[in-house]
Short mmCIF file of C-alpha atoms and ligand atoms in Angstrom, two decimals:
data_model
loop_
_atom_site.label_atom_id
_atom_site.label_comp_id
_atom_site.label_asym_id
_atom_site.label_seq_id
_atom_site.Cartn_x
_atom_site.Cartn_y
_atom_site.Cartn_z
CA UNK A 1 30.19 19.86 9.41
CA UNK A 2 27.24 18.73 11.58
CA UNK A 3 23.49 18.76 11.00
CA UNK A 4 20.55 17.62 13.15
CA UNK A 5 16.89 16.80 12.47
CA UNK A 6 14.03 15.19 14.36
CA UNK A 7 10.75 13.65 13.21
CA UNK A 8 7.67 12.28 15.02
CA UNK A 9 6.27 8.76 15.14
CA UNK A 10 2.71 8.11 14.05
CA UNK A 11 -0.55 6.33 14.75
CA UNK A 12 -2.69 4.99 11.93
CA UNK A 13 -6.28 5.80 12.86
CA UNK A 14 -7.76 4.18 9.74
CA UNK A 15 -6.71 2.19 6.71
CA UNK A 16 -3.42 0.39 7.43
CA UNK A 17 -2.80 -2.43 4.93
CA UNK A 18 -5.67 -1.30 2.66
CA UNK A 19 -3.63 1.83 1.86
CA UNK A 20 -1.01 -0.45 0.25
CA UNK A 21 -3.74 -1.41 -2.27
CA UNK A 22 -4.74 2.17 -3.04
CA UNK A 23 -7.40 3.14 -0.46
CA UNK A 24 -7.25 6.27 1.66
CA UNK A 25 -5.96 6.18 5.21
CA UNK A 26 -5.98 8.56 8.19
CA UNK A 27 -2.88 9.01 10.33
CA UNK A 28 -1.69 11.34 13.00
CA UNK A 29 1.83 12.22 14.05
CA UNK A 30 2.43 11.70 17.78
CA UNK A 31 4.43 13.48 20.46
CA UNK A 32 7.33 11.01 20.44
CA UNK A 33 10.34 11.73 18.23
CA UNK A 34 13.48 10.32 16.71
CA UNK A 35 16.50 12.59 16.40
CA UNK A 36 19.41 12.05 14.02
CA UNK A 37 22.72 13.92 14.16
CA UNK A 38 24.76 13.63 10.95
CA UNK A 39 28.40 14.60 10.64
CA UNK A 40 30.91 14.54 7.80
CA UNK A 41 34.09 12.70 8.82
CA UNK A 42 37.45 12.31 7.04
CA UNK A 43 37.55 8.43 7.12
CA UNK A 44 35.68 6.96 4.15
CA UNK A 45 33.14 5.06 6.27
CA UNK A 46 29.41 5.28 6.85
CA UNK A 47 29.02 4.72 10.58
CA UNK A 48 25.67 4.40 12.31
CA UNK A 49 25.13 4.44 16.06
CA UNK A 50 21.70 3.70 17.48
CA UNK A 51 20.11 1.69 20.28
CA UNK A 52 20.08 -1.21 17.79
CA UNK A 53 23.88 -1.27 17.65
CA UNK A 54 26.92 0.30 15.99
CA UNK A 55 27.92 -0.31 12.36
CA UNK A 56 30.75 1.14 10.27
CA UNK A 57 30.95 0.12 6.61
CA UNK A 58 32.69 1.48 3.52
CA UNK A 59 30.33 3.31 1.14
CA UNK A 60 30.63 0.68 -1.62
CA UNK A 61 29.22 -2.30 0.34
CA UNK A 62 26.50 -4.56 -1.08
CA UNK A 63 23.16 -3.43 0.43
CA UNK A 64 22.31 -7.03 1.37
CA UNK A 65 25.34 -7.11 3.67
CA UNK A 66 24.18 -4.09 5.67
CA UNK A 67 22.18 -5.03 8.79
CA UNK A 68 18.46 -4.57 8.01
CA UNK A 69 17.53 -1.97 10.63
CA UNK A 70 20.40 0.31 9.57
CA UNK A 71 20.07 -0.30 5.81
CA UNK A 72 17.80 2.72 5.08
CA UNK A 73 20.25 5.03 6.86
CA UNK A 74 23.24 3.57 5.01
CA UNK A 75 21.29 4.00 1.73
CA UNK A 76 20.58 7.67 2.51
CA UNK A 77 24.16 8.48 3.51
CA UNK A 78 25.55 6.82 0.38
CA UNK A 79 23.00 8.36 -2.00
CA UNK A 80 23.44 11.90 -0.66
CA UNK A 81 27.26 11.65 -0.45
CA UNK A 82 27.33 10.49 -4.11
CA UNK A 83 24.90 13.19 -5.20
CA UNK A 84 26.95 15.95 -3.59
CA UNK A 85 30.38 14.54 -4.52
CA UNK A 86 31.39 14.09 -0.87
CA UNK A 87 34.60 12.07 -0.78
CA UNK A 88 34.84 11.41 2.99
CA UNK A 89 32.57 9.48 5.30
CA UNK A 90 29.38 10.22 7.22
CA UNK A 91 28.63 9.42 10.81
CA UNK A 92 25.04 9.17 12.12
CA UNK A 93 23.85 9.15 15.73
CA UNK A 94 20.23 8.14 16.29
CA UNK A 95 18.30 8.66 19.52
CA UNK A 96 14.63 7.87 19.83
CA UNK A 97 11.64 8.15 22.17
CA UNK A 98 9.55 5.87 19.90
CA UNK A 99 9.32 2.19 20.90
CA UNK A 100 10.81 0.07 18.10
CA UNK A 101 8.87 -2.41 15.96
CA UNK A 102 5.44 -1.92 17.54
CA UNK A 103 3.60 0.06 14.86
CA UNK A 104 4.33 3.59 16.06
CA UNK A 105 6.45 4.61 13.08
CA UNK A 106 9.93 4.31 14.61
CA UNK A 107 11.42 3.24 11.29
CA UNK A 108 9.76 5.95 9.18
CA UNK A 109 10.58 8.68 11.72
CA UNK A 110 14.19 7.51 11.58
CA UNK A 111 14.20 7.61 7.75
CA UNK A 112 12.69 11.12 7.74
CA UNK A 113 15.04 12.53 10.40
CA UNK A 114 18.07 10.91 8.74
CA UNK A 115 17.11 12.13 5.25
CA UNK A 116 16.83 15.71 6.54
CA UNK A 117 19.93 15.56 8.76
CA UNK A 118 22.16 14.15 6.00
CA UNK A 119 20.73 16.55 3.38
CA UNK A 120 21.49 19.38 5.82
CA UNK A 121 25.22 18.58 5.52
CA UNK A 122 25.11 19.69 1.89
CA UNK A 123 22.08 21.96 1.36
CA UNK A 124 19.01 23.47 3.04
CA UNK A 125 16.71 20.44 3.60
CA UNK A 126 13.22 20.77 2.17
CA UNK A 127 10.10 18.79 3.12
CA UNK A 128 9.24 17.55 -0.38
CA UNK A 129 12.74 16.21 -1.10
CA UNK A 130 13.07 14.79 2.42
CA UNK A 131 9.80 12.88 2.01
CA UNK A 132 10.88 11.35 -1.30
CA UNK A 133 14.29 10.36 0.11
CA UNK A 134 12.71 8.85 3.24
CA UNK A 135 10.18 6.87 1.20
CA UNK A 136 12.94 5.50 -1.06
CA UNK A 137 15.02 4.60 2.01
CA UNK A 138 12.13 2.77 3.69
CA UNK A 139 11.69 0.65 0.58
CA UNK A 140 15.15 -0.89 1.20
CA UNK A 141 13.55 -2.86 4.06
CA UNK A 142 9.83 -2.78 3.22
CA UNK A 143 9.54 -2.96 -0.54
CA UNK A 144 5.76 -2.40 -0.75
CA UNK A 145 5.70 0.57 1.62
CA UNK A 146 2.73 2.83 0.85
CA UNK A 147 4.62 5.91 2.05
CA UNK A 148 1.85 6.76 4.55
CA UNK A 149 4.04 6.64 7.66
CA UNK A 150 6.81 8.86 6.24
CA UNK A 151 4.21 11.38 5.02
CA UNK A 152 2.64 11.75 8.50
CA UNK A 153 6.09 12.07 10.02
CA UNK A 154 7.20 14.83 7.61
CA UNK A 155 4.04 16.92 7.76
CA UNK A 156 2.78 16.26 11.31
CA UNK A 157 -0.85 16.75 12.40
CA UNK A 158 -3.78 14.71 11.15
CA UNK A 159 -3.21 13.50 7.61
CA UNK A 160 -5.39 11.86 4.97
CA UNK A 161 -3.10 9.79 2.78
CA UNK A 162 -3.48 7.67 -0.33
CA UNK A 163 -0.76 6.66 -2.79
CA UNK A 164 -2.27 9.23 -5.21
CA UNK A 165 -2.32 12.25 -2.92
CA UNK A 166 -2.47 13.45 0.66
CA UNK A 167 -3.69 16.44 2.64
CA UNK A 168 -3.68 17.79 6.21
CA UNK A 169 -7.10 17.36 7.87
CA UNK A 170 -8.24 20.62 9.45
CA UNK A 171 -10.13 19.75 12.61
CA UNK A 172 -10.89 21.18 16.02
CA UNK A 173 -11.61 17.68 17.37
CA UNK A 174 -9.81 17.01 20.64
CA UNK A 175 -8.73 13.40 20.13
CA UNK A 176 -7.85 11.80 23.46
CA UNK A 177 -5.85 8.81 22.35
CA UNK A 178 -4.50 6.04 24.54
CA UNK A 179 -1.87 3.66 23.20
CA UNK A 180 -1.29 0.22 24.71
CA UNK A 181 1.68 -1.89 23.69
CA UNK A 182 1.28 -5.68 23.49
CA UNK A 183 5.07 -5.90 23.82
CA UNK A 184 5.24 -8.22 20.80
CA UNK A 185 7.47 -6.84 18.04
CA UNK A 186 6.56 -7.43 14.41
CA UNK A 187 8.06 -7.04 10.98
CA UNK A 188 5.98 -4.71 8.81
CA UNK A 189 7.30 -6.36 5.63
CA UNK A 190 6.22 -9.83 6.90
CA UNK A 191 2.76 -8.59 7.87
CA UNK A 192 2.28 -6.90 4.48
CA UNK A 193 3.37 -10.18 2.81
CA UNK A 194 0.79 -12.08 4.93
CA UNK A 195 -2.00 -9.76 3.81
CA UNK A 196 -0.88 -10.15 0.20
CA UNK A 197 -1.29 -13.95 0.61
CA UNK A 198 -4.76 -13.43 2.09
CA UNK A 199 -5.59 -11.27 -0.95
CA UNK A 200 -4.39 -13.94 -3.39
CA UNK A 201 -6.52 -16.59 -1.68
CA UNK A 202 -9.62 -14.37 -1.21
CA UNK A 203 -9.54 -12.15 -4.25
CA UNK A 204 -13.22 -11.10 -4.47
CA UNK A 205 -13.70 -10.74 -0.74
CA UNK A 206 -10.54 -8.60 -0.53
CA UNK A 207 -11.96 -6.19 -3.11
CA UNK A 208 -15.13 -5.89 -1.00
CA UNK A 209 -13.14 -5.38 2.21
CA UNK A 210 -11.10 -2.58 0.58
CA UNK A 211 -14.29 -0.91 -0.53
CA UNK A 212 -15.73 -1.24 3.03
CA UNK A 213 -12.51 0.29 4.37
CA UNK A 214 -12.79 3.18 1.90
CA UNK A 215 -16.43 3.84 2.95
CA UNK A 216 -15.39 3.75 6.59
CA UNK A 217 -12.66 6.31 5.99
CA UNK A 218 -15.08 8.61 4.19
CA UNK A 219 -17.41 8.37 7.23
CA UNK A 220 -14.49 8.87 9.64
CA UNK A 221 -13.37 12.04 7.81
CA UNK A 222 -16.91 13.35 8.15
CA UNK A 223 -16.93 12.51 11.91
CA UNK A 224 -13.56 14.21 12.45
CA UNK A 225 -14.70 17.39 10.68
CA UNK A 226 -17.97 17.43 12.68
CA UNK A 227 -16.16 16.61 15.94
CA UNK A 228 -18.41 13.55 16.34
CA UNK A 229 -16.21 11.46 18.62
CA UNK A 230 -18.86 8.77 19.29
CA UNK A 231 -19.18 8.15 15.56
CA UNK A 232 -15.43 8.19 15.10
CA UNK A 233 -14.94 5.59 17.86
CA UNK A 234 -17.54 3.33 16.22
CA UNK A 235 -15.66 3.61 12.91
CA UNK A 236 -12.42 2.59 14.66
CA UNK A 237 -14.01 -0.56 16.07
CA UNK A 238 -15.44 -1.38 12.62
CA UNK A 239 -11.98 -0.93 11.10
CA UNK A 240 -10.64 -3.39 13.68
CA UNK A 241 -13.10 -6.04 12.43
CA UNK A 242 -11.77 -5.64 8.87
CA UNK A 243 -8.17 -5.90 10.08
CA UNK A 244 -9.08 -9.07 11.99
CA UNK A 245 -10.61 -10.58 8.86
CA UNK A 246 -7.43 -10.07 6.78
CA UNK A 247 -5.30 -11.64 9.53
CA UNK A 248 -3.46 -8.49 10.65
CA UNK A 249 -4.79 -8.62 14.21
CA UNK A 250 -3.96 -11.30 16.78
CA UNK A 251 -5.86 -12.87 19.66
CA UNK A 252 -3.95 -10.67 22.06
CA UNK A 253 -4.71 -7.46 20.11
CA UNK A 254 -8.39 -8.50 19.92
CA UNK A 255 -8.42 -9.07 23.66
CA UNK A 256 -6.77 -5.67 24.27
CA UNK A 257 -9.33 -3.88 22.08
CA UNK A 258 -12.05 -5.81 23.95
CA UNK A 259 -10.76 -4.41 27.26
CA UNK A 260 -10.41 -0.88 25.83
CA UNK A 261 -13.90 -0.94 24.28
CA UNK A 262 -15.50 -1.27 27.75
CA UNK A 263 -14.41 2.24 28.75
CA UNK A 264 -13.67 4.01 25.45
CA UNK A 265 -15.57 5.16 22.37
CA UNK A 266 -13.76 2.61 20.20
CA UNK A 267 -10.37 1.05 19.62
CA UNK A 268 -8.28 -0.81 17.08
CA UNK A 269 -4.82 -2.14 16.45
CA UNK A 270 -2.57 0.42 14.80
CA UNK A 271 0.17 -0.17 12.23
CA UNK A 272 1.05 -3.48 10.63
CA UNK A 273 -0.32 -5.70 13.45
CA UNK A 274 0.83 -9.22 14.30
CA UNK A 275 1.74 -7.64 17.65
CA UNK A 276 2.52 -4.01 18.33
CA UNK A 277 0.00 -1.54 19.70
CA UNK A 278 -3.68 -0.73 19.93
CA UNK A 279 -5.11 2.77 20.10
CA UNK A 280 -8.32 3.75 21.92
CA UNK A 281 -10.35 6.95 21.61
CA UNK A 282 -11.92 8.61 24.66
CA UNK A 283 -14.34 11.51 24.98
CA UNK A 284 -13.45 13.32 28.18
CA UNK A 285 -10.99 11.38 30.27
CA UNK A 286 -8.96 8.37 29.21
CA UNK A 287 -7.93 7.38 32.75
CA UNK A 288 -10.27 4.36 33.02
CA UNK A 289 -9.11 2.95 29.70
CA UNK A 290 -5.48 3.42 30.63
CA UNK A 291 -5.97 1.91 34.11
CA UNK A 292 -7.81 -1.16 32.80
CA UNK A 293 -5.03 -1.94 30.29
CA UNK A 294 -2.26 -1.27 32.82
CA UNK A 295 -4.07 -3.64 35.22
CA UNK A 296 -3.66 -6.37 32.58
CA UNK A 297 0.09 -5.67 32.48
CA UNK A 298 0.30 -3.59 29.30
CA UNK A 299 2.56 -0.57 28.90
CA UNK A 300 0.18 2.33 28.16
CA UNK A 301 0.42 6.03 27.52
CA UNK A 302 -1.73 8.96 26.45
CA UNK A 303 -0.57 10.60 23.30
CA UNK A 304 -1.03 14.06 21.84
CA UNK A 305 -1.00 14.91 18.15
CA UNK A 306 2.30 16.44 17.02
CA UNK A 307 1.60 19.39 14.72
CA UNK A 308 5.22 20.22 13.94
CA UNK A 309 6.31 17.23 11.86
CA UNK A 310 9.90 17.35 10.61
CA UNK A 311 12.15 19.73 12.53
CA UNK A 312 15.65 20.72 11.46
CA UNK A 313 18.31 22.44 13.58
C1 LIG B 401 2.52 0.18 8.55
O1 LIG B 401 2.68 1.18 9.54
C2 LIG B 401 1.37 0.50 7.65
C3 LIG B 401 1.07 -0.53 6.57
O2 LIG B 401 -0.13 -0.08 5.93
C4 LIG B 401 2.18 -0.66 5.56
C5 LIG B 401 2.33 0.58 4.67
O3 LIG B 401 1.42 1.42 4.59
O4 LIG B 401 3.39 0.67 4.02
C6 LIG B 401 0.78 -1.90 7.15
#
């Protein structure tokens, strides 16, 4: 039996890190996907093949002994095999267009696609169950995960997300987004831990920053609904200042947003920070922004919003 699913990466337009502490956030799914093919096999092994390597382990291994990048997939295969009384093994093949470890949701897209592909071996996958499975799986490597990334990946489009609830944002705004990659990989769990330390040391200020972030997101939602791209770009640059203050940005990301700001409506780092990517918003054409970042040696691309979200085959 074979089953296949794919899921998009994401950009966080507003609210990364603050969303972990209960604020809203705004994300969009992007036109780069991860695909997982799952297959039941007779040997009692969970085998995982991806560009990060090949692993084959029995289904009763200690989680700590499973290599971190593959741990969520191992968790999903084991949980779903147990749940459906499957006595053999499961083999997973992962292929991805999403750069790894740079804030574009490669890990959450992988969790979502794997949850749906493995579920599809036993039952008709459904979005609600897939999301819950993917969020549980992501927590095996990033304990404090807010669930925002998996939610954008499952549903696609523009999404408002908080830990309480989420909704698709209906908008006719044509968001011309340019992504530039610093080339520095980061660990989301480490960055979230760093922000938690900042919060412990700056308790009152952190409460104020979260409330500023929440106000900004309320304004940004208004701008998106009114198609006010100038206002939206300004909100992005203001969000970048808050991320800098909590230590999520780096000198390099600040310098990249500085370059992007000369020719765009606004820009910010996206994702956990400490490296990874920035995203810039343009009104008509994004060519100048892209060219100026490429001239500084950064890998850049335009991205479109993915409206499909999770896809099963
Ligand atoms: C990572 O893409 C986003 C963070 O807000 C962490 C999370 O929401 O789980 C930094």
